[in-house]
Coordinates of C-alpha atoms and ligand atoms in Angstrom, one line a residue:
X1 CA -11.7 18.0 28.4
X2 CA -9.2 15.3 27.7
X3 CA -10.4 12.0 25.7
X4 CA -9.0 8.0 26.7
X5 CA -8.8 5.8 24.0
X6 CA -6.3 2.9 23.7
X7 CA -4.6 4.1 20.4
X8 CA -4.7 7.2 19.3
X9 CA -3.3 6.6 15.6
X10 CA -2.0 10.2 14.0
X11 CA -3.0 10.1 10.0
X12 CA -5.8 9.0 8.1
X13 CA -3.9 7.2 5.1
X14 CA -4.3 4.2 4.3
X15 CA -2.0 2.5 7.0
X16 CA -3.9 4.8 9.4
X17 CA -7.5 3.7 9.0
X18 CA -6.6 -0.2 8.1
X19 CA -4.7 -0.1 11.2
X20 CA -7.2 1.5 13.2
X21 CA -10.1 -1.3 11.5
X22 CA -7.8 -4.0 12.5
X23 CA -7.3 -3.0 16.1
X24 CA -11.1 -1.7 17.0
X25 CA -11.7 -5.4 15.7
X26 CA -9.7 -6.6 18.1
X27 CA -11.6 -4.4 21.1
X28 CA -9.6 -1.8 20.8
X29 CA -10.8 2.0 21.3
X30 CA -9.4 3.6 18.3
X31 CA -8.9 8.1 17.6
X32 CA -7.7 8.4 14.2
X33 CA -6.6 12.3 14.3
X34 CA -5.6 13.8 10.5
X35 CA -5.2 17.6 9.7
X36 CA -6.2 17.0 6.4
X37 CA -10.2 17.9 5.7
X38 CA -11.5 14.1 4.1
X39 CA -9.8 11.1 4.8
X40 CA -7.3 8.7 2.7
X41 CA -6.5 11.9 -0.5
X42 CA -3.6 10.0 -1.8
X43 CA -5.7 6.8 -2.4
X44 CA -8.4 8.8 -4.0
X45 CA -5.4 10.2 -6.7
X46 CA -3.9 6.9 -6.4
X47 CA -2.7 4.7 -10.0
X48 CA -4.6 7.5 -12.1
X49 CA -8.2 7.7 -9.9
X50 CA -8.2 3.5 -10.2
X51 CA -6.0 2.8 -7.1
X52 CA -3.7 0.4 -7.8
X53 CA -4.1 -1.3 -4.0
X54 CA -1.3 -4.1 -4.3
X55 CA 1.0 -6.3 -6.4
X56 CA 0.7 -10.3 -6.4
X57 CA 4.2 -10.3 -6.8
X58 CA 5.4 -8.6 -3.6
X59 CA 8.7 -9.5 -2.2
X60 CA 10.8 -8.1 0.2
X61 CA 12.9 -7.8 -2.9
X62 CA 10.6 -4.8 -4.4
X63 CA 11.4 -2.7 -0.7
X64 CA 14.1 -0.3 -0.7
X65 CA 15.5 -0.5 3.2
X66 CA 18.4 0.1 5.2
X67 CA 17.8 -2.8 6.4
X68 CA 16.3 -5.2 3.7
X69 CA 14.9 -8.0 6.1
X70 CA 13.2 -5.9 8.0
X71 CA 10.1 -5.5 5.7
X72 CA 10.0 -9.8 5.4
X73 CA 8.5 -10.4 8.3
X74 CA 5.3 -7.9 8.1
X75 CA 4.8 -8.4 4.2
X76 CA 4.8 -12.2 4.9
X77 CA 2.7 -12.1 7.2
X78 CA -0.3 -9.8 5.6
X79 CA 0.1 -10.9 1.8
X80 CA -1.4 -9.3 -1.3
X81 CA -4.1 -12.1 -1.3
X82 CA -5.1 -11.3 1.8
X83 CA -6.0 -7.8 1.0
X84 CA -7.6 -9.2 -2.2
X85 CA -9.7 -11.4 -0.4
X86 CA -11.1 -8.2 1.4
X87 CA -11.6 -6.2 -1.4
X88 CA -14.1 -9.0 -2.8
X89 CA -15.7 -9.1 0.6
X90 CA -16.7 -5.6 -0.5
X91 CA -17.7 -6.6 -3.9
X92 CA -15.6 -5.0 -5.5
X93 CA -13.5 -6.1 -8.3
X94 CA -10.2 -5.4 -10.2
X95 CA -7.8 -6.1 -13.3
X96 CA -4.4 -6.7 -13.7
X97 CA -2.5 -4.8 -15.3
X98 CA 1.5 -4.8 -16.6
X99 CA 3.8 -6.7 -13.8
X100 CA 1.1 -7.9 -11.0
X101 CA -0.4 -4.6 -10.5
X102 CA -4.0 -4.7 -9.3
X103 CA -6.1 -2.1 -10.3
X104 CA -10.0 -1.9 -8.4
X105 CA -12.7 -1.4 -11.3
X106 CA -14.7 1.0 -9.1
X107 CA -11.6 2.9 -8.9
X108 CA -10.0 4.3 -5.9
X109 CA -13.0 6.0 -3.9
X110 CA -14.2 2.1 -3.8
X111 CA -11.2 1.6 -1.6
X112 CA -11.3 4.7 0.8
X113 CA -15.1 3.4 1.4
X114 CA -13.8 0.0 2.2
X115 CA -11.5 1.7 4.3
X116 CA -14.1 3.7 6.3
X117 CA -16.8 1.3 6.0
X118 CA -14.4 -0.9 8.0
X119 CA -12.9 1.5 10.0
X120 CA -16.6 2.3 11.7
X121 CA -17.7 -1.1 11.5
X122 CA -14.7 -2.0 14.0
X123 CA -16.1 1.6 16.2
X124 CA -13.1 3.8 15.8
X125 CA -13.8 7.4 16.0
X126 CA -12.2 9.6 13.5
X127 CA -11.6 13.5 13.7
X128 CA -10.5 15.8 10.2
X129 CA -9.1 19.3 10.0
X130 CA -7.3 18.8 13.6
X131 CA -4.2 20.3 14.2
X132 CA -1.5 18.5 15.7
X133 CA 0.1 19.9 18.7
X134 CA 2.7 19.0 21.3
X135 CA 3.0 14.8 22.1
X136 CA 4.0 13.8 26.2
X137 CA 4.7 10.4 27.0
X138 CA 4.4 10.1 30.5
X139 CA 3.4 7.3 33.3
X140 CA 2.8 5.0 30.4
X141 CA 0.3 7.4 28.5
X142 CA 0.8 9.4 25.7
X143 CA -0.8 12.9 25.7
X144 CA -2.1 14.6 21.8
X145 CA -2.8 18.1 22.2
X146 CA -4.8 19.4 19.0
X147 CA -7.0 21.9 18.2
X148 CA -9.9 20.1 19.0
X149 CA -8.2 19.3 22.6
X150 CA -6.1 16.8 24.3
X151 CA -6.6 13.3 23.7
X152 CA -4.3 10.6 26.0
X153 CA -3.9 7.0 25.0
X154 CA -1.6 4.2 26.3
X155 CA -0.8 3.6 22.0
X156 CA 0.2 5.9 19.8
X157 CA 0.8 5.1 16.0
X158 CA 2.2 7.5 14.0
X159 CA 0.7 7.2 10.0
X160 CA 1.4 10.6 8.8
X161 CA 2.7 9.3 5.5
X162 CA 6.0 10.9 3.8
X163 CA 7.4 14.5 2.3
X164 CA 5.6 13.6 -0.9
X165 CA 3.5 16.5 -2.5
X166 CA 3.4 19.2 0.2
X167 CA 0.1 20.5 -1.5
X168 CA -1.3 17.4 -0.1
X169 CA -1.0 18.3 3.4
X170 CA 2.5 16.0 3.7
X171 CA 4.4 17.2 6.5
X172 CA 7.7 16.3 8.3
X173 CA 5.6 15.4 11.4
X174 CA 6.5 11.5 12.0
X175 CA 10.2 12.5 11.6
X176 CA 10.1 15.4 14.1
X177 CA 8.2 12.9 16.5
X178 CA 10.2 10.1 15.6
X179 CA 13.6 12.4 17.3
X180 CA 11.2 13.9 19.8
X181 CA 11.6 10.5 21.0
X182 CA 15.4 9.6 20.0
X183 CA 14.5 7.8 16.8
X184 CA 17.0 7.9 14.0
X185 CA 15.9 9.0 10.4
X186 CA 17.5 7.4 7.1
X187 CA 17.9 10.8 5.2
X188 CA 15.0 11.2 3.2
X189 CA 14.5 12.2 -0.5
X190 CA 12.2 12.1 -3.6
X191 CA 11.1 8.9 -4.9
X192 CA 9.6 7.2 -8.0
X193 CA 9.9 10.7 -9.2
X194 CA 10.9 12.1 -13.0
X195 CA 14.6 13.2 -13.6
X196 CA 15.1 16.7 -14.8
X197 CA 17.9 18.0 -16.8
X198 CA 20.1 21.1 -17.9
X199 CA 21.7 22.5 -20.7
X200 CA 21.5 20.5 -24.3
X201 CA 20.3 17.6 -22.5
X202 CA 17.3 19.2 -21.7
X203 CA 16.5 20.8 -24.9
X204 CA 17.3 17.2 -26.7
X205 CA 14.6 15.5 -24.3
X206 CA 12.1 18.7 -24.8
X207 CA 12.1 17.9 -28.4
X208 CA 11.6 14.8 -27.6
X209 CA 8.5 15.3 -25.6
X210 CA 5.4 12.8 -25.5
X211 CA 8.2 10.1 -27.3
X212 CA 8.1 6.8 -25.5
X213 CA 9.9 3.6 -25.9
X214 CA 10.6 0.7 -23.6
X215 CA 14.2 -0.1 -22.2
X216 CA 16.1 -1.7 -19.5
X217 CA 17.5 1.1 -17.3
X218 CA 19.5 1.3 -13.9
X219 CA 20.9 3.7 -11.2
X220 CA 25.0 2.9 -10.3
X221 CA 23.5 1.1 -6.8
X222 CA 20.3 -0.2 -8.3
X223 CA 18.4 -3.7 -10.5
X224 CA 17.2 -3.1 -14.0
X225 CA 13.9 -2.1 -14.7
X226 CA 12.9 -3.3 -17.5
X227 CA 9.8 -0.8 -18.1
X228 CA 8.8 1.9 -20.5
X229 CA 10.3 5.5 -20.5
X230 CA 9.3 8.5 -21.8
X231 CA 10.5 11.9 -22.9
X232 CA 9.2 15.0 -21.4
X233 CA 9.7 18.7 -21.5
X234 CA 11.8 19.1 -18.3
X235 CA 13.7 15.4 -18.7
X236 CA 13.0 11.7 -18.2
X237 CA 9.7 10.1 -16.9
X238 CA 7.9 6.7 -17.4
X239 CA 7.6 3.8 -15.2
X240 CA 11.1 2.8 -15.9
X241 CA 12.4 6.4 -14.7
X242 CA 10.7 6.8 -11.8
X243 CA 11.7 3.2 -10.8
X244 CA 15.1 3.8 -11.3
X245 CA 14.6 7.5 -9.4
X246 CA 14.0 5.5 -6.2
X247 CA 17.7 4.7 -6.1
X248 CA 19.5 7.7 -7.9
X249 CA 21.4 9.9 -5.8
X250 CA 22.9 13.1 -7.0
X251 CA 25.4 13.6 -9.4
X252 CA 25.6 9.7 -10.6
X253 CA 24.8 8.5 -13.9
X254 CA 21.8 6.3 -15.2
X255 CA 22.2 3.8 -18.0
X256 CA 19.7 3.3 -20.8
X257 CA 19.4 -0.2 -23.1
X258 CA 17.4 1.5 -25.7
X259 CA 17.2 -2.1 -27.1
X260 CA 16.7 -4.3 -24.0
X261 CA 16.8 -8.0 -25.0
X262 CA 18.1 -7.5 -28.0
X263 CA 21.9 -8.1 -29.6
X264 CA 22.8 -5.1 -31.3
X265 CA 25.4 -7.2 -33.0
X266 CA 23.0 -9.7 -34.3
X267 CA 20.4 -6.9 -35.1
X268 CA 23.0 -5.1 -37.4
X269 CA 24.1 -8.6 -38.9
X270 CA 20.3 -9.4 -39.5
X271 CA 19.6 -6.2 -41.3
X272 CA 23.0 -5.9 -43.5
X273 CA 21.9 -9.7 -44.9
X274 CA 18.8 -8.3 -45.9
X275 CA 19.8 -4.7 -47.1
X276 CA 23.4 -4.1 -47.2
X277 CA 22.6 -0.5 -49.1
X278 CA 20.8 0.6 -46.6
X279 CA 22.4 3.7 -44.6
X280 CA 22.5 3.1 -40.8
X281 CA 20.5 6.1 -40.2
X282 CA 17.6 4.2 -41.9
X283 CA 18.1 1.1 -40.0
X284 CA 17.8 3.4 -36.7
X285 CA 14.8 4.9 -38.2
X286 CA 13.2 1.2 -38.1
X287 CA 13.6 0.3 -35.1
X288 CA 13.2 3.8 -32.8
X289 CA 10.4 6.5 -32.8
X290 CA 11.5 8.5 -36.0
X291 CA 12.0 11.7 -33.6
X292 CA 14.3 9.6 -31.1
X293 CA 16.2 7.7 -34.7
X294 CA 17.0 11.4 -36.1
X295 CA 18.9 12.6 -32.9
X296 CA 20.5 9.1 -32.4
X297 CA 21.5 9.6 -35.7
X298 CA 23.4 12.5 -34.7
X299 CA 25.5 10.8 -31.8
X300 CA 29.4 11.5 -32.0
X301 CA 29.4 7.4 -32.1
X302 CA 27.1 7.0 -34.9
X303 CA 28.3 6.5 -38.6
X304 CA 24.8 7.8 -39.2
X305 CA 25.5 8.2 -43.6
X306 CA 27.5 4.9 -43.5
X307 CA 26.1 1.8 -45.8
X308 CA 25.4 -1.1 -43.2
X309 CA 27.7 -3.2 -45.4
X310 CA 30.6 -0.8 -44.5
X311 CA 30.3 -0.7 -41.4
X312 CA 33.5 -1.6 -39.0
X313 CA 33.8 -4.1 -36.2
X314 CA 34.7 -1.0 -34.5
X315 CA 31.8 0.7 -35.5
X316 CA 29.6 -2.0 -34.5
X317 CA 31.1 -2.2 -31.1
X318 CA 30.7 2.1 -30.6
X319 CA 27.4 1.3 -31.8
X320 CA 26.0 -1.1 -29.3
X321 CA 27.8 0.7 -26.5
X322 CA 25.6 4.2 -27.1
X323 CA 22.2 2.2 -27.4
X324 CA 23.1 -0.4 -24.7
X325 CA 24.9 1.3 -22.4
X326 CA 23.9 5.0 -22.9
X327 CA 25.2 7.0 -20.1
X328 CA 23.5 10.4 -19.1
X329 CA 23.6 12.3 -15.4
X330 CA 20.4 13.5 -14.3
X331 CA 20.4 17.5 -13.3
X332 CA 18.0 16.5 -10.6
X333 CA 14.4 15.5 -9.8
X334 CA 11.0 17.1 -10.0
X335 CA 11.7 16.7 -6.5
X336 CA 8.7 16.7 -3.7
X337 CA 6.0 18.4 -5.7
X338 CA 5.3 15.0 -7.6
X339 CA 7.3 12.3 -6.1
X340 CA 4.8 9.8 -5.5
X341 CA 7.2 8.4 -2.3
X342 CA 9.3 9.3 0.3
X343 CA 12.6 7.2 0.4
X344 CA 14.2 7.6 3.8
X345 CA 12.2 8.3 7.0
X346 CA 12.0 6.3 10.2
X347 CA 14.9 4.2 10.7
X348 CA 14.2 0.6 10.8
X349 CA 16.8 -0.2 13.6
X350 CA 14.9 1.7 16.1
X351 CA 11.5 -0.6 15.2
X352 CA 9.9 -4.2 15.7
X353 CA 9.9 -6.3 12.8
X354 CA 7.3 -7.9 14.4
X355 CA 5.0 -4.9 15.2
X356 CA 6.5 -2.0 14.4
X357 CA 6.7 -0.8 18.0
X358 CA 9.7 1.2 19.1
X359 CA 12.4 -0.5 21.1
X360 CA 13.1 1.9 23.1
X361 CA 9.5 3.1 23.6
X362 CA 6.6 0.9 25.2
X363 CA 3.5 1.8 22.7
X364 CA 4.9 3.8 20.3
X365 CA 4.5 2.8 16.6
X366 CA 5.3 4.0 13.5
X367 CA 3.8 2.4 10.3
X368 CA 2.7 3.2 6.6
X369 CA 5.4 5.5 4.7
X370 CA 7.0 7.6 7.1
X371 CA 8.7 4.3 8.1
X372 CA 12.3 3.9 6.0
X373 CA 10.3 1.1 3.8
X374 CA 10.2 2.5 0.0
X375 CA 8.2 0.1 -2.5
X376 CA 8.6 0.0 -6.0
X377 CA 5.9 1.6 -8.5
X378 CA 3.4 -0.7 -8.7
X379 CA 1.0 -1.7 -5.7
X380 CA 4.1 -2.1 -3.5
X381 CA 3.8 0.9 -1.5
X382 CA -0.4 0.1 -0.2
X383 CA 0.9 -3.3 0.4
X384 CA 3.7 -2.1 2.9
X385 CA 0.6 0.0 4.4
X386 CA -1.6 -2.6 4.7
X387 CA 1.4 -4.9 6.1
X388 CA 2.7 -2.8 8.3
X389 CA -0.9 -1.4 10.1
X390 CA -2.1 -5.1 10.2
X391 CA 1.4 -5.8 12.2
X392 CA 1.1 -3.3 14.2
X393 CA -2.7 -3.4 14.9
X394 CA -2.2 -7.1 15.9
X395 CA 0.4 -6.7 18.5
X396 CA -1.5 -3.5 20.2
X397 CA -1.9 -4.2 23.9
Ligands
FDA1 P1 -0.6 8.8 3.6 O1 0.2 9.9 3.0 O2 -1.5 8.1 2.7 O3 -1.4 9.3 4.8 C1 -0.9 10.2 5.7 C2 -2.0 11.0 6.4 O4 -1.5 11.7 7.4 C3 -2.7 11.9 5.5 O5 -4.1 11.8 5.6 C4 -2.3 13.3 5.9 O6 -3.3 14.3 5.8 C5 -2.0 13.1 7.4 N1 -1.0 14.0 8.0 C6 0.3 14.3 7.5 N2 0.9 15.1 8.2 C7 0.0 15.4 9.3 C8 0.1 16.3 10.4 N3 1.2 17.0 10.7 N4 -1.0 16.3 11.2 C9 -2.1 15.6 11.0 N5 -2.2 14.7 9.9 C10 -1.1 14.7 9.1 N6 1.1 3.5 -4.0 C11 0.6 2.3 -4.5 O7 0.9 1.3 -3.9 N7 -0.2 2.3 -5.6 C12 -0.5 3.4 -6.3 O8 -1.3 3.3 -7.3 C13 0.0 4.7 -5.9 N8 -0.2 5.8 -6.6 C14 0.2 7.0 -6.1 C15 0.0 8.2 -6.8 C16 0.4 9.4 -6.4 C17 0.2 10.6 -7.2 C18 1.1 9.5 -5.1 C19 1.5 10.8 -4.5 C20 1.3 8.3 -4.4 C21 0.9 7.1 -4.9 N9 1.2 5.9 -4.2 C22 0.8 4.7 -4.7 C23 1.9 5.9 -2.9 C24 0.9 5.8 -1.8 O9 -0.1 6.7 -2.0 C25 1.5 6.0 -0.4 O10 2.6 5.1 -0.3 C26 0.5 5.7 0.7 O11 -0.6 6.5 0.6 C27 1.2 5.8 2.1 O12 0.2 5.6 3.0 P2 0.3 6.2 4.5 O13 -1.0 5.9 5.2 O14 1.6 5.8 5.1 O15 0.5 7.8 4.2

């Protein structure tokens, strides 16, 4: 038995079911098809169980793309406040934390219920713990063959999310349907992931462990984050490392401002007017986590022993290089077992701006993460779902 709907959308994420709310609201018969067994997992893991649903400071800006317009015209026209505005409908609330993140108060299973609540409100069926099979496109309808049958649709949106944490049920499947259909993909790789390193590197860092601290750090191609980071057994991790992850590729360095703001100059002129006795090592000890001072203190570049008062202009100027501009090469990541993103995927030239329909095929869309959109930690990456199914569900003939 074969089943007619006008969209069948493939994934039930977040882009998935607000895509398939938006376009059953608009009269739309909607089959949301997922292999997974409950609906919407990574919203329920989502900013530590509290969702973190969007960020009031979205700009194209926060996207990594190919193409960086082609995220302006979606994001513009479904805005953070506009998926505010829903959550409220729902009575639910939330805090802000650190940079515009919005956090719900009834944490994330608040938001797959608004999700579903909305979803069946709008009458869209939804079928778990299906089995994709082979996709046709032929006379204008698409043909979904699963383990629960074959379902044909004139739409089909693809919202089967990214490579990210396999366990998960992430699969290559948009990519693999994107070339069925002679769609380019961006190469795709781990993002907003921690860095892992070798040799004394990595036994340095697992000493480390548990120490934080903020700083300013960047990739060679990527902005500053000015965030916290934090030491772990295997490497580098923190908001500010997994930001910079999104734009590392192998073998290139990262720089670390262990003092971001700050004039190490002025700092060290500061100190040696007030305690000229005082051994640099000390002076490190004030101003760093005394585990992270002690092996700064052992640096190559670091007159650890000398009297601040001694100290050289050369000295000062090694000094502010190796905690302003401290150069270290990642072994690699954690890579997709905790990668919260997918960079890569689905290339944007291939896509609407507008809708996020192919160019080349009538009723095909691809939305949500699998798309070659990558947000920044922080809300961005529900927003670009919400942005991309709401464009997409509102240009669904
Ligand atoms: P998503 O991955 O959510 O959904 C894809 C769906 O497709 C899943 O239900 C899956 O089962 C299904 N599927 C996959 N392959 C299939 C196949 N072959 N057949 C059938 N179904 C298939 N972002 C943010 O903005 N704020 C945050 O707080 C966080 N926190 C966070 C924490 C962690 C631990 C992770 C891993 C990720 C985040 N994210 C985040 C990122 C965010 O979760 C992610 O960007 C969105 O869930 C993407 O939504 P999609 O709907 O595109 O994919």
């Amino acid at each position: 038995m074969t089943r007619t709907f006008d969209t069948i959308i493939l994934g039930a994420g977040a882009a998935g079911l607000f895509c398939g709310a938006r376009a059953g609201e608009r009269g739309q018969s909607v089959q949301v098809l997922d292999h997974a067994a409950k609906p919407a997992e990574k919203v329920r893991i989502s900013g530590g169980g509290r969702c973190n649903f969007t960020n009031i400071h979205t700009r194209p800006a926060n996207f990594i793309c190919e193409n960086p317009h082609f995220a302006k015209s979606a994001l513009a026209r479904y805005t953070p406040w506009d998926f505010c505005d829903r959550v409220a409908r729902h009575g639910l609330t939330w805090t802000e934390k650190t940079l515009g993140q919005l956090f719900c108060d009834q944490r994330s299973g608040a938001i797959i219920k608004l999700l579903m609540d909305e979803f069946e409100a709008a009458g869209g069926t939804l079928t778990l713990s299906t089995t994709i099979g082979a996709v046709t496109h032929a006379d204008s309808q698409f043909v979904v063959e699963t383990s629960a049958g074959a379902y044909t649709a004139r739409n089909l949106v693809v919202a089967t999310g990214g490579l990210s944490i396999p366990k998960m049920g992430a699969s290559a499947f948009a990519y693999d349907l994107a070339r069925q259909f002679d769609h380019a993909i961006v190469p795709t790789r781990p993002a907003l992931v921690p860095f892992t390193f070798s040799g004394q590197l990595k036994e340095s860092f697992a000493d480390l462990s548990g120490v934080a601290c903020p700083v300013d750090a960047k990739a060679e191609r990527g902005p500053d984050f000015h965030e916290a980071m934090l030491f772990t057994h295997r490497g580098l991790s923190g908001p500010a490392m997994l930001q910079v992850s999104s734009y590392w590729r192998e073998t290139e360095a990262v720089e670390i401002d262990l003092l971001p703001g700050q004039s190490v100059a002025d700092l060290l002129a500061d100190a040696k007017a007030a305690a000229p006795k005082q051994a640099l090592s000390t002076w490190l000890g004030g101003l760093f986590p005394a585990r992270l001072a002690q092996q700064i203190a052992a640096w190559p570049s670091i007159p650890a022993t000398k009297q601040l008062a001694n100290l050289s202009k050369q000295d000062i100027t090694a000094i502010a290089d190796a905690l302003g501009h401290w150069k270290i090469v990642p072994t690699g990541t954690e890579g997709w077992r905790t990668a919260e993103v997918t960079a890569g995927g689905v290339d944007t030239d291939g896509l609407s701006s507008k809708s996020m329909e192919s160019k080349t095929v009538p009723g095909l869309y691809f939305i949500g993460e699998c798309v070659d959109v990558t947000g920044w930690l922080g809300g961005y990456n529900f927003q670009w779902a919400w942005a991309s199914a709401a464009a997409c569900a509102g240009a669904l003939a």
